[in-house]
Amino acid sequence: MSRLSPFNVVSLTLGFAFLYLPMLILIVYSFNESQLVTVWAGFSTKWYGELARNEAFLDAAWVTLRVAFFSSTIATVLGTMAAYVLVRGGRFFGRTLFSGMIYAPLVMPEVITGLSLLLLFIGLGLDRGILTIVLAHTTFSMCYVSVVVSSRLVTFDRSLEEAALDLGCSPAEAFRLVTLPIIAPAVISGWLLAFTLSLDDLVIASFTAGPSATTLPIKIFSAVRLGVTPEINALSTIMIGIVTVGVIIASISTKRARVKAEADERMAQRTA
Amino acid sequence: MRRFLLIAFPYVWLLALFLIPFAIVLKISLSDVALARPPYMPQFSWDEGIGAFLSQLDFENFTFLTTDDLYWKAYLSSLKIAAISTVLTLFVGYPIAYGMARAPEAWRPTLMMLVILPFWTSFLIRVYAWRGILSQEGYLNQVLMWTGVISEPLTILNTNIAVYIGVVYTYLPFMILPIYAALDRLDGSLIEAAEDLGCSRRSAFWLVTIPLSRPGIIAGSFLVFIPTLGEFVIPSLLGGSGTLMIGKVLWEEFFNNRDWPVASAVAIILLLILIVPIVLFQKNQQRQAEAEG
């Protein structure tokens, strides 16, 4: 039903303006000469220079990237295992509890997740720092990975795995040679999701970070509470830019992969 | 053996870092504040035995929550703010999803990407962007004064209105996507049939399109309502001192007052409140899956 009425056009235009104008304003004003963010005083890139000289922000950015890399990588491994177990694992003791523990963190308010993990770390006597943030981020993002991967596994034709097993593959080989290549796009998007969730997280990181390790969101939050600053605008612009480029590349490459898969299928049908 | 390891790794991880921490919160919520490190008692020790330990736990913190106005007001106000913002998000999101579903086939992947893209951008930054727009000397007031709509700047930042705007803005994709999915599946010939049978376009919309997109509306509403209830970032950056939300109360109880037992009790009650919408959401999803399957 593709009949756009004037109402549809207006609501789409206003809707996307609402979604994008705030970020556009942020980007434009990051190039503002003036310290006053709401008054335009001419084009300048000086806030990017200021940002590059701000040691505290750079340190926090480096901590954040390391945390995001490690937590998303561990979460992808654990989340893929969990998805495989849930979809293919059959029955085992405590399966209901397991699937409950996969879905509960998705709806758990962040303040509660953060609080409970902090209480655990204190109980264990673990010093709060990069390690504790990685543990915390891995725990909630593995659940997101598992949901993304299991939705792919559910639609996956099981007979392909069975064929590999019939042809003499061990279960591990069947997984590596057949299952993994097919679910790879879901695994990659799970990793990306885990990575951005970790980059973005303020609440859980605030509970689990110690004085030795501050992440970028924590730094931004404490700066932003005091007011709007052009430096934060510059930082936001860089982050928005990276995400936009990333999403565009990802969508182009999945589109290419789909076109290629369709071409392969047509070829296969012709030769058959 | 291999299967055992495959199950054991994620299982043990979640037991250790999800279930046990949760049990600790439950336990501390039943403990008393103490001037010690960690600042609560009793501490569990094997020497005294489980019986002695359990006998020291009580519901004092929960009775405290009912006696102090702050807490139940905060719960009520969180429920109210979450409900109002969910309705607002629905009103903003539905026309967008509807427009997307009626857009030419070739545009739809791009429109989808445009809806999802903000979701990948930092939540914190998206909330922060509104501080510059809504403040006294912010862009919105500048535009409104310049066009002569108002003569005095409006106070929006640090009020509940700013919180509503923040929630609608950040959670809009969660509302649009399930509604769009429902509208996209909708069989266009049903609307044509209604129109053939004498419905006007408008009444066909209210009698056919809206009821058939109901699962999407319900799913989207819960996806906005559930996380908003425990929201912390939006009320603390956009709300004012009068904005009472339980996520913020919990944060302050823990970090500013250092009252861990009460913070834990606040968390437990919040979870109990959340069970209702979560169960309803699950039911809706199951019904939908059965209807499709």
XYZ file of C-alpha atoms in Angstrom:
565
model
C 0.000 0.000 0.000
C 2.193 2.781 -1.196
C -0.109 5.779 -1.403
C 1.466 8.629 0.500
C -1.170 11.130 1.534
C -0.196 14.714 2.394
C -0.672 13.744 6.046
C 1.873 10.941 5.665
C 4.378 13.267 4.044
C 3.967 15.855 6.785
C 4.276 13.316 9.591
C 7.381 11.747 8.031
C 9.005 15.145 7.502
C 8.230 16.390 11.006
C 9.138 13.042 12.549
C 12.560 12.866 10.973
C 13.168 16.552 11.644
C 12.426 15.854 15.317
C 14.826 12.896 15.305
C 17.673 14.664 13.537
C 17.482 18.419 14.279
C 18.802 18.179 17.850
C 21.877 16.294 16.687
C 22.338 18.627 13.728
C 22.277 21.660 16.032
C 24.821 19.959 18.270
C 27.128 19.363 15.310
C 26.770 22.897 13.905
C 27.465 24.531 17.262
C 30.549 22.407 17.853
C 32.156 24.612 15.161
C 31.164 27.770 17.009
C 33.904 30.258 17.885
C 32.190 31.453 21.057
C 32.379 29.865 24.485
C 28.647 30.595 24.765
C 27.102 27.614 23.032
C 23.839 29.330 22.211
C 25.305 32.396 20.466
C 26.862 31.986 17.029
C 30.158 33.864 16.718
C 31.709 32.482 13.567
C 33.236 29.224 12.349
C 36.101 27.695 14.262
C 37.567 24.284 14.939
C 39.276 25.387 18.117
C 37.133 23.191 20.390
C 38.427 20.114 18.615
C 41.931 21.352 19.386
C 40.982 21.901 23.021
C 39.550 18.405 23.125
C 42.735 16.884 21.710
C 44.700 18.571 24.505
C 42.309 17.473 27.269
C 44.219 14.649 28.962
C 41.341 13.647 31.226
C 38.994 13.085 28.275
C 41.624 11.220 26.274
C 42.397 8.923 29.206
C 38.705 8.243 29.724
C 38.228 7.571 26.010
C 41.065 5.036 26.055
C 39.611 3.267 29.115
C 36.167 3.213 27.450
C 37.496 1.717 24.216
C 39.416 -1.000 26.032
C 36.424 -1.870 28.219
C 34.130 -1.947 25.173
C 36.522 -4.148 23.184
C 37.078 -6.736 25.901
C 33.515 -6.845 27.185
C 31.947 -7.095 23.738
C 34.363 -9.816 22.669
C 33.788 -11.980 25.758
C 30.053 -11.234 25.572
C 29.941 -12.373 21.943
C 31.559 -15.706 22.790
C 29.364 -16.317 25.848
C 26.232 -14.969 24.179
C 26.700 -17.157 21.092
C 27.241 -20.193 23.329
C 24.107 -19.324 25.291
C 22.067 -18.874 22.105
C 23.289 -22.200 20.722
C 22.444 -23.953 23.990
C 18.968 -22.396 24.109
C 18.064 -23.155 20.498
C 19.913 -26.434 19.927
C 20.768 -27.689 23.392
C 17.601 -29.658 24.012
C 16.627 -30.277 27.614
C 19.011 -29.939 30.493
C 18.771 -29.343 34.208
C 17.792 -25.763 34.997
C 16.948 -24.738 31.440
C 14.088 -22.469 32.557
C 16.346 -20.684 35.017
C 18.955 -20.294 32.277
C 16.585 -18.716 29.778
C 15.195 -16.540 32.557
C 18.688 -15.286 33.343
C 19.223 -14.485 29.661
C 16.076 -12.409 29.340
C 15.912 -10.770 32.789
C 18.933 -8.449 32.333
C 17.277 -7.012 29.210
C 14.409 -5.564 31.245
C 16.288 -4.973 34.486
C 16.619 -1.244 35.237
C 20.257 -0.236 34.921
C 20.350 1.234 38.413
C 19.499 -2.182 39.855
C 22.013 -4.076 37.699
C 24.683 -1.570 38.693
C 23.804 -1.664 42.374
C 23.732 -5.462 42.555
C 27.075 -5.880 40.761
C 28.725 -3.276 42.960
C 27.504 -5.075 46.066
C 28.929 -8.326 44.673
C 32.325 -6.771 43.910
C 32.512 -5.252 47.365
C 31.520 -8.579 48.896
C 34.304 -10.291 46.967
C 36.788 -7.564 47.869
C 37.532 -6.835 44.194
C 39.113 -3.433 43.571
C 36.887 -1.421 41.288
C 38.515 -0.600 37.970
C 38.640 -1.742 34.378
C 38.195 -5.394 35.328
C 34.959 -4.813 37.233
C 33.482 -2.662 34.436
C 34.374 -5.358 31.899
C 32.707 -8.036 34.048
C 29.587 -5.890 34.445
C 29.311 -4.949 30.770
C 29.933 -8.515 29.624
C 27.090 -9.756 31.806
C 24.354 -7.567 30.367
C 25.612 -7.409 26.791
C 25.971 -11.217 26.473
C 22.206 -11.340 26.903
C 21.695 -8.942 23.988
C 24.136 -10.963 21.851
C 22.312 -14.155 22.744
C 18.946 -12.710 21.689
C 20.349 -11.489 18.347
C 22.125 -14.777 17.601
C 19.263 -17.030 18.689
C 16.822 -15.194 16.426
C 19.125 -16.154 13.532
C 19.561 -19.736 14.768
C 15.804 -20.252 14.982
C 15.292 -19.514 11.286
C 18.301 -21.600 10.289
C 17.708 -24.832 8.390
C 18.846 -27.580 10.723
C 19.198 -30.177 7.978
C 22.383 -28.428 6.817
C 24.040 -29.275 10.134
C 22.684 -32.814 9.984
C 24.056 -33.232 6.472
C 27.503 -32.186 7.675
C 27.282 -34.683 10.536
C 26.160 -37.454 8.124
C 29.096 -36.673 5.878
C 31.487 -37.365 8.735
C 31.973 -34.012 10.450
C 32.383 -33.991 14.197
C 29.861 -31.720 15.971
C 32.641 -29.162 16.497
C 33.547 -29.249 12.781
C 29.914 -28.968 11.777
C 29.620 -25.894 13.974
C 32.811 -24.307 12.639
C 32.282 -25.147 8.954
C 28.505 -24.893 8.580
C 26.756 -23.151 11.465
C 29.241 -20.394 12.207
C 29.533 -19.045 8.627
C 25.751 -18.893 8.377
C 25.153 -17.171 11.706
C 28.255 -14.946 11.267
C 26.309 -11.785 10.337
C 24.205 -12.135 13.499
C 27.332 -12.757 15.577
C 28.970 -9.651 14.110
C 25.931 -7.478 14.707
C 25.741 -8.898 18.224
C 29.354 -7.843 18.772
C 28.656 -4.365 17.399
C 25.597 -4.043 19.611
C 27.589 -5.137 22.668
C 30.369 -2.709 21.743
C 28.052 0.298 21.422
C 26.121 -0.645 24.576
C 29.388 -0.660 26.467
C 30.599 2.630 24.921
C 27.318 4.232 25.845
C 26.721 2.964 29.349
C 26.734 5.537 32.122
C 24.743 4.019 34.960
C 26.292 0.566 35.325
C 29.789 1.980 34.762
C 29.216 4.609 37.478
C 28.447 1.885 39.989
C 31.266 -0.447 38.988
C 34.062 2.026 38.124
C 36.600 3.033 40.713
C 38.774 6.108 41.039
C 41.467 4.398 38.974
C 39.279 4.009 35.879
C 36.767 6.560 34.638
C 34.905 5.978 31.395
C 33.971 8.637 28.878
C 30.224 8.632 29.681
C 31.037 9.237 33.359
C 33.277 12.167 32.383
C 30.668 13.553 29.983
C 27.910 13.207 32.549
C 29.779 15.116 35.231
C 30.732 17.867 32.749
C 27.212 18.085 31.297
C 25.563 18.416 34.700
C 27.296 21.771 35.054
C 26.071 23.014 31.684
C 26.458 22.826 27.939
C 30.046 23.277 26.765
C 31.424 23.534 23.224
C 34.031 20.914 24.025
C 31.349 18.326 24.760
C 29.637 19.356 21.517
C 32.878 18.634 19.644
C 33.218 15.272 21.375
C 29.584 14.417 20.574
C 30.127 15.341 16.929
C 33.075 12.956 16.679
C 31.051 10.145 18.280
C 28.016 10.775 16.052
C 30.308 10.826 13.014
C 31.910 7.482 13.864
C 28.541 5.819 14.459
C 27.033 7.210 11.240
C 29.950 6.016 9.121
C 29.856 2.629 10.876
C 26.132 2.103 10.342
C 26.307 3.164 6.690
C 29.220 0.805 5.997
C 27.434 -2.031 7.811
C 24.202 -1.533 5.878
C 25.998 -1.330 2.524
C 27.967 -4.491 3.238
C 24.906 -6.463 4.366
C 23.114 -5.298 1.219
C 26.059 -6.472 -0.905
C 26.095 -9.802 0.909
C 22.366 -10.217 0.282
C 22.710 -9.393 -3.415
C 25.601 -11.854 -3.690
C 23.674 -14.579 -1.853
C 20.712 -14.096 -4.198
C 23.015 -14.284 -7.227
C 24.602 -17.486 -5.870
C 21.174 -18.981 -5.356
C 20.143 -18.166 -8.924
C 23.380 -19.718 -10.195
C 22.760 -22.839 -8.125
C 19.226 -23.140 -9.461
C 20.411 -22.752 -13.050
C 23.126 -25.404 -12.715
C 20.673 -27.729 -10.996
C 31.578 -33.411 27.916
C 31.765 -30.720 25.271
C 28.044 -30.101 25.584
C 28.448 -29.816 29.323
C 31.126 -27.120 28.958
C 29.034 -25.281 26.371
C 26.165 -25.050 28.823
C 28.319 -24.543 31.911
C 30.285 -21.478 30.796
C 27.427 -19.027 30.166
C 25.379 -20.650 32.935
C 28.006 -20.199 35.632
C 28.777 -16.671 34.408
C 25.131 -15.638 34.751
C 24.742 -17.372 38.095
C 27.801 -15.585 39.453
C 27.209 -12.153 37.958
C 23.443 -11.954 37.737
C 21.686 -14.238 40.199
C 24.101 -14.044 43.137
C 24.344 -10.212 42.991
C 20.584 -10.129 42.969
C 20.453 -12.391 46.027
C 22.900 -10.018 47.717
C 20.593 -7.054 47.026
C 17.712 -9.012 48.517
C 19.748 -9.878 51.579
C 21.008 -6.320 52.134
C 17.490 -4.972 51.777
C 16.656 -7.049 54.863
C 19.712 -5.866 56.802
C 20.294 -2.823 58.987
C 22.494 0.193 58.380
C 25.746 0.080 60.312
C 28.618 2.474 60.702
C 31.093 0.056 59.261
C 32.626 -1.040 55.993
C 30.540 -2.302 54.250
C 27.909 -0.105 55.892
C 25.301 -2.702 56.798
C 24.832 -5.599 59.181
C 24.578 -8.523 59.874
C 27.540 -9.901 57.966
C 27.195 -13.539 57.124
C 29.664 -15.846 58.821
C 29.749 -19.621 58.837
C 30.731 -19.718 62.524
C 27.442 -18.341 63.775
C 25.390 -20.545 61.492
C 22.589 -19.784 59.077
C 19.876 -19.717 61.731
C 21.479 -16.915 63.728
C 22.094 -14.998 60.516
C 18.526 -15.317 59.268
C 17.087 -14.286 62.603
C 18.813 -10.905 62.299
C 17.123 -10.103 58.991
C 13.892 -8.109 59.054
C 11.563 -6.059 56.901
C 12.377 -2.800 58.672
C 13.618 -1.091 55.491
C 10.415 -1.932 53.693
C 8.259 -0.570 56.508
C 10.485 2.511 56.431
C 9.692 2.951 52.729
C 5.982 3.044 53.505
C 6.339 5.582 56.321
C 8.473 8.103 54.446
C 6.442 10.073 51.872
C 9.388 10.458 49.519
C 9.415 6.844 48.394
C 5.822 6.089 47.563
C 5.548 9.526 45.950
C 8.595 8.698 43.856
C 7.079 5.362 42.772
C 3.769 6.994 41.892
C 5.446 9.846 40.078
C 7.672 7.422 38.101
C 4.573 5.470 37.079
C 2.833 8.701 36.060
C 5.804 10.070 34.111
C 6.358 6.707 32.388
C 2.650 6.443 31.477
C 2.354 10.005 30.144
C 5.549 9.753 28.121
C 4.469 6.390 26.701
C 1.203 7.908 25.456
C 3.059 10.907 24.010
C 5.567 8.625 22.289
C 2.676 6.665 20.784
C 1.100 9.859 19.413
C 4.398 10.967 17.907
C 5.480 7.511 16.750
C 2.307 6.145 15.178
C 2.023 8.708 12.350
C 5.709 8.180 11.523
C 5.339 4.387 11.430
C 2.166 4.768 9.366
C 3.893 7.067 6.906
C 6.788 4.601 6.624
C 4.426 1.703 5.918
C 2.749 3.690 3.119
C 5.982 4.978 1.613
C 7.161 3.480 -1.695
C 8.842 0.088 -1.289
C 12.192 1.468 -2.451
C 12.364 4.080 0.318
C 11.597 1.757 3.195
C 15.087 0.359 3.903
C 16.444 3.920 4.037
C 13.619 5.083 6.298
C 14.227 2.075 8.558
C 17.910 2.925 8.741
C 17.070 6.540 9.588
C 14.918 5.351 12.495
C 17.544 2.914 13.772
C 20.570 5.213 13.376
C 19.803 7.396 16.447
C 19.528 4.199 18.493
C 23.201 3.468 17.774
C 24.253 6.983 18.777
C 25.046 7.632 22.397
C 21.958 7.883 24.598
C 23.758 10.367 26.835
C 24.561 12.661 23.909
C 21.001 12.558 22.630
C 19.694 13.602 26.043
C 22.425 16.230 26.374
C 21.471 17.782 23.009
C 18.135 18.826 24.525
C 19.784 20.809 27.316
C 21.012 23.299 24.747
C 17.628 23.430 23.035
C 15.362 23.780 26.059
C 17.326 26.094 28.367
C 16.243 29.704 29.063
C 18.569 31.131 26.437
C 18.356 27.944 24.365
C 17.625 27.547 20.672
C 13.906 26.891 21.121
C 13.369 30.083 23.121
C 15.511 32.025 20.638
C 13.381 30.848 17.717
C 10.084 31.449 19.516
C 11.082 34.942 20.652
C 12.475 35.840 17.230
C 9.274 34.806 15.493
C 7.308 36.739 18.103
C 5.321 33.762 19.413
C 6.410 34.569 22.955
C 7.906 37.673 24.542
C 9.353 36.052 27.659
C 11.552 32.926 27.536
C 9.731 29.754 28.583
C 11.082 27.669 31.431
C 11.146 24.138 30.086
C 14.503 22.738 31.146
C 14.470 21.267 34.666
C 10.727 20.588 34.576
C 8.724 17.434 33.915
C 7.929 18.692 30.411
C 11.617 18.439 29.534
C 11.599 14.870 30.883
C 8.634 13.985 28.635
C 10.408 15.462 25.616
C 13.576 13.573 26.505
C 11.764 10.234 26.830
C 9.797 10.707 23.598
C 12.983 11.623 21.759
C 15.201 8.811 23.027
C 12.632 5.998 23.017
C 10.868 6.897 19.759
C 12.591 4.136 17.703
C 11.289 1.508 20.174
C 7.746 2.704 19.470
C 8.088 3.145 15.708
C 9.674 -0.216 14.859
C 7.063 -2.650 16.285
C 4.184 -0.523 14.938
C 5.843 -0.354 11.538
C 6.352 -4.126 11.606
C 2.644 -4.644 12.365
C 1.531 -2.190 9.654
C 3.937 -3.698 7.147
C 2.375 -7.145 7.634
C -1.111 -5.711 7.298
C -2.927 -6.981 4.237
C -3.762 -3.935 2.096
C -6.741 -5.666 0.528
C -8.551 -5.539 3.899
C -8.543 -1.751 3.727
C -9.664 -1.841 0.104
C -12.470 -4.195 1.116
C -13.556 -1.792 3.855
C -13.513 1.080 1.387
C -15.441 -0.941 -1.203
C -18.018 -1.708 1.432
C -18.607 1.987 1.927
C -16.123 3.009 4.600
C -14.542 6.395 4.164
C -10.769 6.389 4.165
C -10.783 7.805 7.660
C -13.184 5.280 9.147
C -11.316 2.443 7.395
C -8.236 3.682 9.229
C -9.974 3.664 12.628
C -11.910 0.436 12.072
C -9.321 -1.677 10.250
C -5.799 -0.288 10.409
C -5.697 0.669 14.093
C -7.184 -2.609 15.443
C -4.910 -4.701 13.226
C -1.824 -2.803 14.348
C -2.745 -3.272 18.013
C -0.035 -5.879 18.773
C 2.559 -3.384 17.521
C 1.059 -0.587 19.598
C 1.087 -2.757 22.717
C 4.645 -3.998 22.138
C 5.929 -0.492 21.444
C 4.187 0.942 24.499
C 5.754 -1.628 26.820
C 9.164 -1.146 25.226
C 8.906 2.531 26.160
C 7.129 2.156 29.502
C 9.347 -0.513 31.081
C 12.743 1.201 30.701
C 11.315 4.671 31.435
C 10.092 3.517 34.843
C 13.637 3.003 36.125
C 15.203 5.792 34.049
C 18.029 7.765 35.629
C 19.838 9.791 32.938
C 16.828 11.709 31.575
C 15.394 12.933 34.916
C 18.822 13.900 36.189
C 19.861 15.850 33.072
C 16.528 17.330 31.975
C 14.335 17.156 35.059
C 14.385 19.577 37.957
C 14.412 19.254 41.717
C 10.658 18.657 41.508
C 11.049 15.687 39.163
C 10.699 12.657 41.357
C 11.739 9.383 39.728
C 12.642 6.220 41.534
C 15.852 5.565 39.560
C 17.157 8.927 40.698
C 16.040 8.319 44.297
C 17.866 4.975 44.345
C 21.019 6.598 42.953
C 20.967 9.380 45.549
C 20.147 6.986 48.391
C 23.185 4.958 47.453
C 25.768 7.556 46.423
C 24.766 10.586 48.506
C 23.189 9.097 51.641
C 25.222 5.880 51.548
C 22.202 4.014 52.889
C 22.719 0.671 51.161
C 19.929 -1.277 52.864
C 17.300 1.312 51.912
C 18.697 1.604 48.361
C 18.404 -2.190 48.077
C 14.849 -2.163 49.386
C 13.975 0.563 46.835
C 15.411 -1.680 44.121
C 13.416 -4.729 45.235
C 10.115 -2.806 45.234
C 10.891 -1.348 41.802
C 11.398 -4.877 40.479
C 8.134 -6.056 42.018
C 6.336 -3.167 40.273
C 8.038 -4.007 36.982
C 6.881 -7.634 37.054
C 3.331 -6.626 36.044
C 4.175 -4.804 32.777
C 6.869 -7.370 31.918
C 4.447 -10.290 32.252
C 1.814 -8.440 30.202
C 4.431 -7.693 27.525
C 5.488 -11.367 27.394
C 1.844 -12.430 27.011
C 1.372 -9.981 24.146
C 4.486 -11.285 22.385
C 3.404 -14.906 22.843
C -0.082 -14.228 21.527
C 1.421 -12.543 18.509
C 3.839 -15.407 17.872
C 0.970 -17.910 18.085
C -1.181 -15.837 15.743
C 1.634 -15.855 13.193
C 2.779 -19.427 13.740
